[in-house]
XYZ file of N, CA and C in Angstrom:
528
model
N 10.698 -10.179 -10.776
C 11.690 -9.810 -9.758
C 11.260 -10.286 -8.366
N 12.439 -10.509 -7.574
C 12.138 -10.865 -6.024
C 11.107 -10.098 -5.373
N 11.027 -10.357 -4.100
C 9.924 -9.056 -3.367
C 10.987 -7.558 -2.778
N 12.273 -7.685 -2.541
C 13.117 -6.833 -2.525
C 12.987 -5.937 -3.322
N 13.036 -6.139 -4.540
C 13.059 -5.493 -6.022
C 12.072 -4.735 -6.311
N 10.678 -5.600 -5.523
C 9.701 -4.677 -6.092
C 9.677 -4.058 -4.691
N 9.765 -4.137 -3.508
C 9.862 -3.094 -2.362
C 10.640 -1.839 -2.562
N 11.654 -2.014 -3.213
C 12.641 -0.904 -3.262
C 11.861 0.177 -4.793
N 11.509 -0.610 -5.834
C 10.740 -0.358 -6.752
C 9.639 0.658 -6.350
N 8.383 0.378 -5.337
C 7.686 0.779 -4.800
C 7.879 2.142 -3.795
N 8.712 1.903 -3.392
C 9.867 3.048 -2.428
C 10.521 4.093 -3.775
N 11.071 4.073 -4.687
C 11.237 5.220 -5.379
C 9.929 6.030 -6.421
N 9.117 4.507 -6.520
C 8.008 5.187 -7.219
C 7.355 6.526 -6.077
N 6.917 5.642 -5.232
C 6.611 7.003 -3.927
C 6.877 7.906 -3.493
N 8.618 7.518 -3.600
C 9.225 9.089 -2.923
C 9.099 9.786 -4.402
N 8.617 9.493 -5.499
C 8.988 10.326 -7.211
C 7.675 11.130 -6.726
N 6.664 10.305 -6.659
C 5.422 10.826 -7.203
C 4.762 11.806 -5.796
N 5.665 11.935 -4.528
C 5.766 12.872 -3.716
C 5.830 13.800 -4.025
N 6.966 14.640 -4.695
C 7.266 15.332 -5.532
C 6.943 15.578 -6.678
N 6.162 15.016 -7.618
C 5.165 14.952 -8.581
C 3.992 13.804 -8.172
N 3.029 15.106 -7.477
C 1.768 14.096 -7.690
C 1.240 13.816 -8.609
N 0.520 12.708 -8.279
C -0.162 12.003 -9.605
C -1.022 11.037 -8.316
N -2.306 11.389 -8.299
C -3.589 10.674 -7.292
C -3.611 9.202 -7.902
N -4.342 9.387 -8.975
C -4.718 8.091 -10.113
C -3.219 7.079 -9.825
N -2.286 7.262 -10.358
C -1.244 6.143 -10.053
C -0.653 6.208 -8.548
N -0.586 6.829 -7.344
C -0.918 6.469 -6.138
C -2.065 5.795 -5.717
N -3.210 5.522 -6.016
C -4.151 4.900 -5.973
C -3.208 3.098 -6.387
N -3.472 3.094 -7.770
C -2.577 2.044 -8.083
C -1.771 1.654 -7.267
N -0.495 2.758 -6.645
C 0.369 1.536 -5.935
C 0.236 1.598 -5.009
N -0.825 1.840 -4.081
C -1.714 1.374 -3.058
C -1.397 0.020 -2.702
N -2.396 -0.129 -3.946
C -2.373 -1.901 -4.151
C -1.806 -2.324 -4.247
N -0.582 -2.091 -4.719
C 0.721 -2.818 -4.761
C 1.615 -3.323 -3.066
N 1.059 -1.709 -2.439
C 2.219 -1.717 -1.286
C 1.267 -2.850 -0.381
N -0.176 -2.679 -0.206
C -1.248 -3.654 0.506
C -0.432 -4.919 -0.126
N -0.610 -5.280 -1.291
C -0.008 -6.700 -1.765
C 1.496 -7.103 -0.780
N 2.262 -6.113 -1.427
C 3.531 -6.553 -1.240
C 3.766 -6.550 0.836
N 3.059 -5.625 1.335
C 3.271 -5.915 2.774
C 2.671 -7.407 3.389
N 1.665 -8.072 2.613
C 1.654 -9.139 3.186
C 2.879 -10.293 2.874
N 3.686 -10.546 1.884
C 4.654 -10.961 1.995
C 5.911 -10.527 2.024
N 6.310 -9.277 2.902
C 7.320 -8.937 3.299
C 7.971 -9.296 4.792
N 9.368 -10.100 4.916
C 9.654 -10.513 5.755
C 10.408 -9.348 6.867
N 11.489 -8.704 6.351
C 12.147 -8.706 6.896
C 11.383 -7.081 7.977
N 12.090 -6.614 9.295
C 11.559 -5.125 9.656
C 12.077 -4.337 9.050
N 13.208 -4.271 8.018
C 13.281 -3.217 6.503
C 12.749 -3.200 5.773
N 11.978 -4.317 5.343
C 11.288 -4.391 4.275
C 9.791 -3.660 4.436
N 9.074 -4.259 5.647
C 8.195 -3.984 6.167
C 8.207 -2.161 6.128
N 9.307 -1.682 6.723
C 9.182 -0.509 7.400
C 9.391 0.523 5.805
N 9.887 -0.239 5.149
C 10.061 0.392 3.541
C 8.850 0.702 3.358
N 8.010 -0.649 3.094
C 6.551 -0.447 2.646
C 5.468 0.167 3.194
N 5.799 0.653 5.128
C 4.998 1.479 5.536
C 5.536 2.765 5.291
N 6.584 3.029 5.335
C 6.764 4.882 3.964
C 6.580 4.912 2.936
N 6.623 3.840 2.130
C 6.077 4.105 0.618
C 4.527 4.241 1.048
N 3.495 3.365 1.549
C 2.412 3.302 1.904
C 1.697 5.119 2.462
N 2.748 5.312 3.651
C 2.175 6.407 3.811
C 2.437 7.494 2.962
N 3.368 7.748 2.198
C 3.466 9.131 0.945
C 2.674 8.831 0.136
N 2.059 7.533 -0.523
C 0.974 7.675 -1.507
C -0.592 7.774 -0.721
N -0.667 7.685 0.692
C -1.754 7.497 1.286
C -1.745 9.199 1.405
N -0.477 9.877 1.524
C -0.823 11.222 1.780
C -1.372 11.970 0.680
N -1.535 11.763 -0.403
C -2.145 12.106 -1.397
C -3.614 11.789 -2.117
N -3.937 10.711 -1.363
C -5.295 10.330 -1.549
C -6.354 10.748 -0.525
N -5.691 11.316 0.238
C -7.381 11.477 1.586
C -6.349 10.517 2.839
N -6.119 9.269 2.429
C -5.728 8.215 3.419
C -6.438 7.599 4.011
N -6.585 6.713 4.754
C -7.246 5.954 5.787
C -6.666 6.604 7.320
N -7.945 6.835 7.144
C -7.296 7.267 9.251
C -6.625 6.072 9.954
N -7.017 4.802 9.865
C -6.414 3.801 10.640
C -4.782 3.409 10.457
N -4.484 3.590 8.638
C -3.083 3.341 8.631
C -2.405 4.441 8.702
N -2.849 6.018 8.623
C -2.385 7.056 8.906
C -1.790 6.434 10.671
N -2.713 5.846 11.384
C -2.704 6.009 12.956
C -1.727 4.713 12.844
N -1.509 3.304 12.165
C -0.649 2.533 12.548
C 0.981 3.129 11.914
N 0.887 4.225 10.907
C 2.233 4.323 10.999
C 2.540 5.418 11.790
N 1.727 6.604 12.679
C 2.089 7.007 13.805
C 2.763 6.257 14.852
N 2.156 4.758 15.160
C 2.366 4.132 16.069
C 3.629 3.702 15.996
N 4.474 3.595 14.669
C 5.733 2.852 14.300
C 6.456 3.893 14.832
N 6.064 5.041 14.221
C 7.170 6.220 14.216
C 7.347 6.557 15.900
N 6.154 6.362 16.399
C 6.510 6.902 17.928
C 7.454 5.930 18.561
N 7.293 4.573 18.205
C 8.008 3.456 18.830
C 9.804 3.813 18.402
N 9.722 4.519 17.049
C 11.113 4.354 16.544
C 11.357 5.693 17.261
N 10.788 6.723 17.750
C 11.347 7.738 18.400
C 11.644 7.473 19.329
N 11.000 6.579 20.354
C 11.853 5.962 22.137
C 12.521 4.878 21.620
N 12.777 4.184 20.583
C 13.831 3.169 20.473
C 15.676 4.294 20.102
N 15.277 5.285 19.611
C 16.024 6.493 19.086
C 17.460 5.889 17.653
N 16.832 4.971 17.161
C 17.306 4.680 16.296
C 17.741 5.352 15.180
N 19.252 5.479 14.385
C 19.397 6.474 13.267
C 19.926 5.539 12.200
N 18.780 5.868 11.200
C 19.463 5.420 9.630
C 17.921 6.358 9.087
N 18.435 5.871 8.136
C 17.391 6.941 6.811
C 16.264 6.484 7.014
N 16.050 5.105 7.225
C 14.418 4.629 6.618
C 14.043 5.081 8.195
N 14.140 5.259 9.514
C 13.234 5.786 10.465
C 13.373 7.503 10.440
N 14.452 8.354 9.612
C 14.056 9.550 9.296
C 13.115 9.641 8.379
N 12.790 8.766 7.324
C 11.702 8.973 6.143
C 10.199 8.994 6.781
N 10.434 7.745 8.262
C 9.150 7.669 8.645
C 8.589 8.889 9.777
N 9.652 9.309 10.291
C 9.424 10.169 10.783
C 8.623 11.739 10.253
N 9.228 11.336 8.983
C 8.242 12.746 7.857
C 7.683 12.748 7.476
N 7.504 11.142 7.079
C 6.063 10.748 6.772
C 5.132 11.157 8.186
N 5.450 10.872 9.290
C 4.166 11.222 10.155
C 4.358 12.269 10.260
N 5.453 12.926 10.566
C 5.191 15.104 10.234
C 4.278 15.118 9.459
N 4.560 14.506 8.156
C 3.555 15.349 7.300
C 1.618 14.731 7.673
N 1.869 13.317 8.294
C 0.498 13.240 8.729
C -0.512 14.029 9.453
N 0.745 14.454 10.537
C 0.236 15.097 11.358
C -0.097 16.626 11.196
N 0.541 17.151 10.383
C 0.783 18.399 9.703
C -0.866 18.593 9.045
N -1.028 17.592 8.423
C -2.208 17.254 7.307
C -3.710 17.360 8.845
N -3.465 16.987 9.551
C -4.678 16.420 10.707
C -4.289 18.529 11.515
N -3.391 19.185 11.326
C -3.665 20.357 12.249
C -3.097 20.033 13.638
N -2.438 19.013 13.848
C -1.660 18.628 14.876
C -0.096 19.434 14.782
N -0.028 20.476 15.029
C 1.489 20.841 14.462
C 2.436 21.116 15.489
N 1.988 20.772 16.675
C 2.872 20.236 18.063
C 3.513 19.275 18.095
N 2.740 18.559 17.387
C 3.141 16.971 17.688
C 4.081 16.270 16.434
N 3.620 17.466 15.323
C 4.240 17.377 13.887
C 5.947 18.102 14.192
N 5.920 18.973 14.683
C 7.461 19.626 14.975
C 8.098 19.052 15.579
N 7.822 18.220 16.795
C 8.332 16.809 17.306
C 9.073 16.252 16.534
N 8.141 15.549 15.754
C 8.527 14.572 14.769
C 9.387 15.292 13.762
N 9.304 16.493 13.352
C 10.323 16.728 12.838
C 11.504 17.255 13.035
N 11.645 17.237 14.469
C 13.135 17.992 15.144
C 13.789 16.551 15.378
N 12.813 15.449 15.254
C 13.858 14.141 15.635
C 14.682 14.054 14.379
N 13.439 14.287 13.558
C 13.891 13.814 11.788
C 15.117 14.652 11.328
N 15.123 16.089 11.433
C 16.411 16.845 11.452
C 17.406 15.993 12.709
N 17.382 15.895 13.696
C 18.802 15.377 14.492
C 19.225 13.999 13.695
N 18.184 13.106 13.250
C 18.734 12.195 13.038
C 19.284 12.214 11.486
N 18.720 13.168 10.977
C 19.230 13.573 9.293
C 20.419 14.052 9.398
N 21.125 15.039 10.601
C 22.141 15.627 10.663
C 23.434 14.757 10.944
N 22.656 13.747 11.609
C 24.008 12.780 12.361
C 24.411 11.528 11.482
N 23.449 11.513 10.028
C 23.566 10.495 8.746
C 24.387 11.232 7.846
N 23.852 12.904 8.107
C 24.716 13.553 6.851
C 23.980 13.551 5.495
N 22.846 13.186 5.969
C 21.424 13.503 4.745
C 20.990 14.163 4.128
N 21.566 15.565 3.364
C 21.090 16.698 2.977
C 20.375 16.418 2.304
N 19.419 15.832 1.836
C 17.952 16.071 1.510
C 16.901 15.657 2.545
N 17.400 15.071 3.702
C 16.494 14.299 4.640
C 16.644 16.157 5.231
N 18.125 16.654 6.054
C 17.942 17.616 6.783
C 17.151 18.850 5.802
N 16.780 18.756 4.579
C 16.640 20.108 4.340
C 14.859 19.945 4.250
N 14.304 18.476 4.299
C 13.104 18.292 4.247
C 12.388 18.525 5.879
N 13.489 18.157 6.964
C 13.051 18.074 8.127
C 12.979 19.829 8.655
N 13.919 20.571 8.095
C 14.441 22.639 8.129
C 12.644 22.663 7.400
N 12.482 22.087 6.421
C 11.216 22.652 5.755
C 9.995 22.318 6.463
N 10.078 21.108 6.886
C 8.523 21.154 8.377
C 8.811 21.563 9.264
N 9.856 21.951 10.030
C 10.311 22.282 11.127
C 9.673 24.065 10.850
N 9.922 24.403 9.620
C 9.864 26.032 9.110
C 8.114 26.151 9.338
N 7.691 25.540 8.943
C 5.611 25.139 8.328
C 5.350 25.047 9.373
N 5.557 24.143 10.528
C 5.020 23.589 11.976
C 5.092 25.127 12.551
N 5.927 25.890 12.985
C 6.695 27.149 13.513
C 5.486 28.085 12.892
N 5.738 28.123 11.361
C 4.464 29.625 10.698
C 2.911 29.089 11.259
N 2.733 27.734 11.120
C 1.539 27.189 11.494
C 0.855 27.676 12.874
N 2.279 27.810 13.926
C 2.029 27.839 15.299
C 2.137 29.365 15.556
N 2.464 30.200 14.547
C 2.196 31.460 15.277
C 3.769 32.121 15.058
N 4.757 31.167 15.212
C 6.058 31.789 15.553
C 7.099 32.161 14.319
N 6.644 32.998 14.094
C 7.375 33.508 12.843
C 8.761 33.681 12.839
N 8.949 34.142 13.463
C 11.119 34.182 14.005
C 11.671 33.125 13.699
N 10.493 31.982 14.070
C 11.454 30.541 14.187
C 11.279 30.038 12.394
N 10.572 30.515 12.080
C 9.867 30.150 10.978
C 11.161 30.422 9.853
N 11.497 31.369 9.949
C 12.468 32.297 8.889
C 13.917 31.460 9.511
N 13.904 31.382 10.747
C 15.554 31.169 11.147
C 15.477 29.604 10.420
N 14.498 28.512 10.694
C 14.549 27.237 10.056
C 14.622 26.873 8.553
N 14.352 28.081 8.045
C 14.002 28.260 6.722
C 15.669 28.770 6.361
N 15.919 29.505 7.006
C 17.718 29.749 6.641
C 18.217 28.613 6.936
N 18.547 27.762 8.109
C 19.398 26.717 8.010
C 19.013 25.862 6.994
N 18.238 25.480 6.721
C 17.770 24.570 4.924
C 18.750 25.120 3.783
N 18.813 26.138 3.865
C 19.493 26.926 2.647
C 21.018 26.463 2.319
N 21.747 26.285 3.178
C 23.236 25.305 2.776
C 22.961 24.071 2.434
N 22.045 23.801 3.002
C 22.104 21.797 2.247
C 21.155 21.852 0.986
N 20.718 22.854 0.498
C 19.982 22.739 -0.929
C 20.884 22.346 -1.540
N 21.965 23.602 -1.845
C 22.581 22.877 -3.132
C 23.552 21.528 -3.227
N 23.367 20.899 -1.900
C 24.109 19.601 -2.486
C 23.167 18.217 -2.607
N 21.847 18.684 -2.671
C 20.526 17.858 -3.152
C 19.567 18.360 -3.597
N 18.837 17.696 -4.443
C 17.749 18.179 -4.999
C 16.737 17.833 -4.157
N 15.551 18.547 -4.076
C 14.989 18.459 -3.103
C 13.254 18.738 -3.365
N 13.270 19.450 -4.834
C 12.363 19.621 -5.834
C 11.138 20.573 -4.594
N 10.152 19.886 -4.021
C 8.822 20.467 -3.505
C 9.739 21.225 -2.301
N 10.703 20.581 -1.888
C 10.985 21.509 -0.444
C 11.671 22.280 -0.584
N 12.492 22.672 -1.636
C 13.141 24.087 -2.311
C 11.968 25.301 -1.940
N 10.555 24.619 -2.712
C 9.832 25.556 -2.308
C 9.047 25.769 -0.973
N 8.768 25.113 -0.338
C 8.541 24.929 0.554
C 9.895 26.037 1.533
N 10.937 25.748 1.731
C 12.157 26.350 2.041
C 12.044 28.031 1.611
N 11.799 28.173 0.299
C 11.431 29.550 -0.018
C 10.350 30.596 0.513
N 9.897 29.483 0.715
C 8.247 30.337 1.026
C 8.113 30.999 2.443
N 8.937 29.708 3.404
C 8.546 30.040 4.470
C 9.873 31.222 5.024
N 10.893 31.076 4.032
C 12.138 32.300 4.201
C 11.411 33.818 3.615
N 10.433 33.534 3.190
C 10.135 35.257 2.378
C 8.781 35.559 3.127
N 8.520 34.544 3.968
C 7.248 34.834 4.663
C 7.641 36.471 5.708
Protein backbone atom coordinates (compact mmCIF):
# COMPACT_ATOMS: atom_id res chain seq x y z
CA UNK A 1 0.00 0.00 0.00
CA UNK A 2 0.86 3.77 -0.57
CA UNK A 3 2.34 5.75 2.45
CA UNK A 4 -1.31 7.25 2.98
CA UNK A 5 -2.59 3.80 3.65
CA UNK A 6 -0.17 2.90 5.94
CA UNK A 7 -0.38 6.50 7.80
CA UNK A 8 -3.99 6.21 8.24
CA UNK A 9 -3.32 2.35 9.10
CA UNK A 10 -0.93 3.47 11.82
CA UNK A 11 -3.45 6.22 13.11
CA UNK A 12 -6.25 3.60 13.90
CA UNK A 13 -3.85 1.05 15.13
CA UNK A 14 -2.95 3.84 17.86
CA UNK A 15 -6.00 5.37 18.58
CA UNK A 16 -7.24 1.11 19.12
CA UNK A 17 -4.46 0.24 21.25
CA UNK A 18 -5.11 3.64 23.38
CA UNK A 19 -7.95 2.14 24.53
CA UNK A 20 -6.56 -1.30 24.75
CA UNK A 21 -3.09 -1.22 25.75
CA UNK A 22 -0.78 -3.46 24.57
CA UNK A 23 3.22 -1.99 25.39
CA UNK A 24 4.93 -4.91 23.27
CA UNK A 25 2.97 -3.95 19.94
CA UNK A 26 3.27 -0.08 20.65
CA UNK A 27 6.82 -0.64 20.85
CA UNK A 28 6.51 -2.21 17.31
CA UNK A 29 4.67 0.60 15.79
CA UNK A 30 7.07 2.90 17.07
CA UNK A 31 9.04 1.79 14.38
CA UNK A 32 6.76 1.98 12.02
CA UNK A 33 5.61 5.67 12.78
CA UNK A 34 9.85 6.64 13.02
CA UNK A 35 9.88 4.85 9.45
CA UNK A 36 6.91 6.20 7.97
CA UNK A 37 7.58 10.01 9.25
CA UNK A 38 10.63 10.14 7.28
CA UNK A 39 8.77 9.76 4.10
CA UNK A 40 5.75 11.59 4.78
CA UNK A 41 5.03 14.59 2.67
CA UNK A 42 2.24 16.23 3.22
CA UNK A 43 1.48 18.64 7.02
CA UNK A 44 -1.53 15.92 7.38
CA UNK A 45 0.32 13.33 6.98
CA UNK A 46 3.10 14.41 9.09
CA UNK A 47 0.77 15.72 11.82
CA UNK A 48 -1.16 12.15 11.60
CA UNK A 49 2.06 10.47 12.41
CA UNK A 50 2.97 12.84 15.25
CA UNK A 51 -0.52 11.61 17.13
CA UNK A 52 -0.19 8.23 16.28
CA UNK A 53 3.56 8.63 17.52
CA UNK A 54 2.58 10.31 20.61
CA UNK A 55 -0.41 7.74 21.93
CA UNK A 56 1.95 4.82 21.49
CA UNK A 57 4.88 6.88 23.04
CA UNK A 58 2.34 7.45 25.91
CA UNK A 59 2.41 4.02 26.83
CA UNK A 60 5.93 3.18 26.76
CA UNK A 61 7.73 5.69 29.22
CA UNK A 62 8.30 7.98 25.87
CA UNK A 63 11.16 9.99 24.99
CA UNK A 64 11.21 13.29 26.67
CA UNK A 65 12.45 14.98 23.45
CA UNK A 66 9.47 13.84 21.17
CA UNK A 67 7.09 14.14 24.10
CA UNK A 68 8.65 18.03 23.95
CA UNK A 69 8.56 18.25 19.89
CA UNK A 70 4.94 17.37 19.85
CA UNK A 71 4.26 19.97 22.66
CA UNK A 72 5.88 22.33 20.37
CA UNK A 73 3.33 21.47 17.40
CA UNK A 74 0.43 21.61 19.62
CA UNK A 75 1.35 25.03 21.08
CA UNK A 76 1.97 26.39 17.52
CA UNK A 77 -1.54 24.88 16.48
CA UNK A 78 -3.07 26.61 19.58
CA UNK A 79 -1.90 30.42 18.35
CA UNK A 80 -2.51 29.38 14.74
CA UNK A 81 -6.28 28.44 16.38
CA UNK A 82 -6.99 26.11 13.78
CA UNK A 83 -10.23 23.60 13.89
CA UNK A 84 -10.46 20.13 12.40
CA UNK A 85 -10.00 16.84 14.28
CA UNK A 86 -6.37 16.03 13.66
CA UNK A 87 -5.21 19.44 15.80
CA UNK A 88 -8.00 18.36 18.50
CA UNK A 89 -6.32 14.76 18.65
CA UNK A 90 -3.03 16.63 19.11
CA UNK A 91 -4.10 18.68 21.46
CA UNK A 92 -4.94 15.46 23.82
CA UNK A 93 -2.31 13.96 22.96
CA UNK A 94 -0.29 16.77 24.78
CA UNK A 95 -3.07 16.96 27.67
CA UNK A 96 -2.37 13.71 28.23
CA UNK A 97 1.54 14.44 28.06
CA UNK A 98 1.34 16.86 30.19
CA UNK A 99 -1.08 15.27 32.55
CA UNK A 100 1.57 12.27 32.62
CA UNK A 101 4.72 15.01 33.58
CA UNK A 102 2.20 16.60 36.74
CA UNK A 103 1.86 19.69 34.68
CA UNK A 104 -1.98 19.97 35.04
CA UNK A 105 -2.17 23.81 34.39
CA UNK A 106 -0.84 23.63 31.38
CA UNK A 107 -2.70 20.19 30.64
CA UNK A 108 -6.34 21.94 31.22
CA UNK A 109 -5.23 24.51 28.71
CA UNK A 110 -4.77 22.17 26.30
CA UNK A 111 -7.73 20.65 27.03
CA UNK A 112 -10.30 23.52 27.13
CA UNK A 113 -8.90 24.30 23.52
CA UNK A 114 -9.50 20.59 22.65
CA UNK A 115 -13.20 20.76 24.03
CA UNK A 116 -13.92 24.33 22.07
CA UNK A 117 -12.56 23.02 19.13
CA UNK A 118 -14.38 19.45 19.53
CA UNK A 119 -17.60 21.41 20.13
CA UNK A 120 -17.44 23.60 17.03
CA UNK A 121 -16.62 20.07 14.72
CA UNK A 122 -19.48 18.40 16.54
CA UNK A 123 -17.07 15.57 17.75
CA UNK A 124 -18.71 13.66 20.41
CA UNK A 125 -16.02 11.51 21.14
CA UNK A 126 -13.31 14.26 20.77
CA UNK A 127 -15.77 16.57 23.27
CA UNK A 128 -16.37 13.80 25.69
CA UNK A 129 -12.50 12.92 25.78
CA UNK A 130 -11.60 16.68 26.20
CA UNK A 131 -15.05 16.86 29.49
CA UNK A 132 -12.78 13.78 30.68
CA UNK A 133 -9.25 15.73 31.06
CA UNK A 134 -10.80 18.79 31.60
CA UNK A 135 -12.67 16.59 34.76
CA UNK A 136 -8.78 14.85 35.89
CA UNK A 137 -6.81 18.30 35.37
CA UNK A 138 -9.71 20.07 37.89
CA UNK A 139 -9.59 16.71 40.68
CA UNK A 140 -5.75 16.87 40.07
CA UNK A 141 -5.76 20.66 40.97
CA UNK A 142 -7.70 20.55 44.03
CA UNK A 143 -11.09 21.73 42.52
CA UNK A 144 -13.57 19.35 42.98
CA UNK A 145 -16.85 21.35 41.96
CA UNK A 146 -15.29 21.74 38.67
CA UNK A 147 -14.37 18.26 38.61
CA UNK A 148 -18.03 16.78 38.92
CA UNK A 149 -19.66 19.75 36.81
CA UNK A 150 -17.06 18.59 33.72
CA UNK A 151 -17.74 15.19 34.37
CA UNK A 152 -21.64 15.94 33.88
CA UNK A 153 -21.30 17.78 30.66
CA UNK A 154 -19.44 14.47 29.11
CA UNK A 155 -22.50 12.59 29.99
CA UNK A 156 -24.84 13.67 26.83
CA UNK A 157 -22.24 13.01 24.24
CA UNK A 158 -21.52 9.39 25.60
CA UNK A 159 -24.20 7.87 24.15
CA UNK A 160 -23.75 8.98 20.68
CA UNK A 161 -19.97 7.54 20.77
CA UNK A 162 -18.13 5.07 22.10
CA UNK A 163 -15.58 6.24 23.93
CA UNK A 164 -14.45 2.92 25.78
CA UNK A 165 -11.43 4.30 28.55
CA UNK A 166 -13.19 7.75 28.88
CA UNK A 167 -16.66 6.36 29.81
CA UNK A 168 -14.59 5.52 32.66
CA UNK A 169 -12.63 8.01 33.15
CA UNK A 170 -16.12 10.27 32.89
CA UNK A 171 -17.49 7.98 35.70
CA UNK A 172 -14.98 8.21 38.05
CA UNK A 173 -14.43 11.63 38.17
CA UNK A 174 -18.65 12.15 38.38
CA UNK A 175 -18.77 9.80 41.62
CA UNK A 176 -15.68 11.34 42.97
Amino acid sequence: PDNDVKILALAVAANTLYDVPDPRSARALIKTAVRLASSAMSPQSQLRIAIAHALLLSQVGGRRDRFEEINAIAEELRHNGGANSLVAQLLQCSTAIRCAAGSYELALADAEITQNVALRLGNDTLVVGASANIALCHGRLGNYAEQIHWAERARPHLANAFSGYREIQVAFAAAF
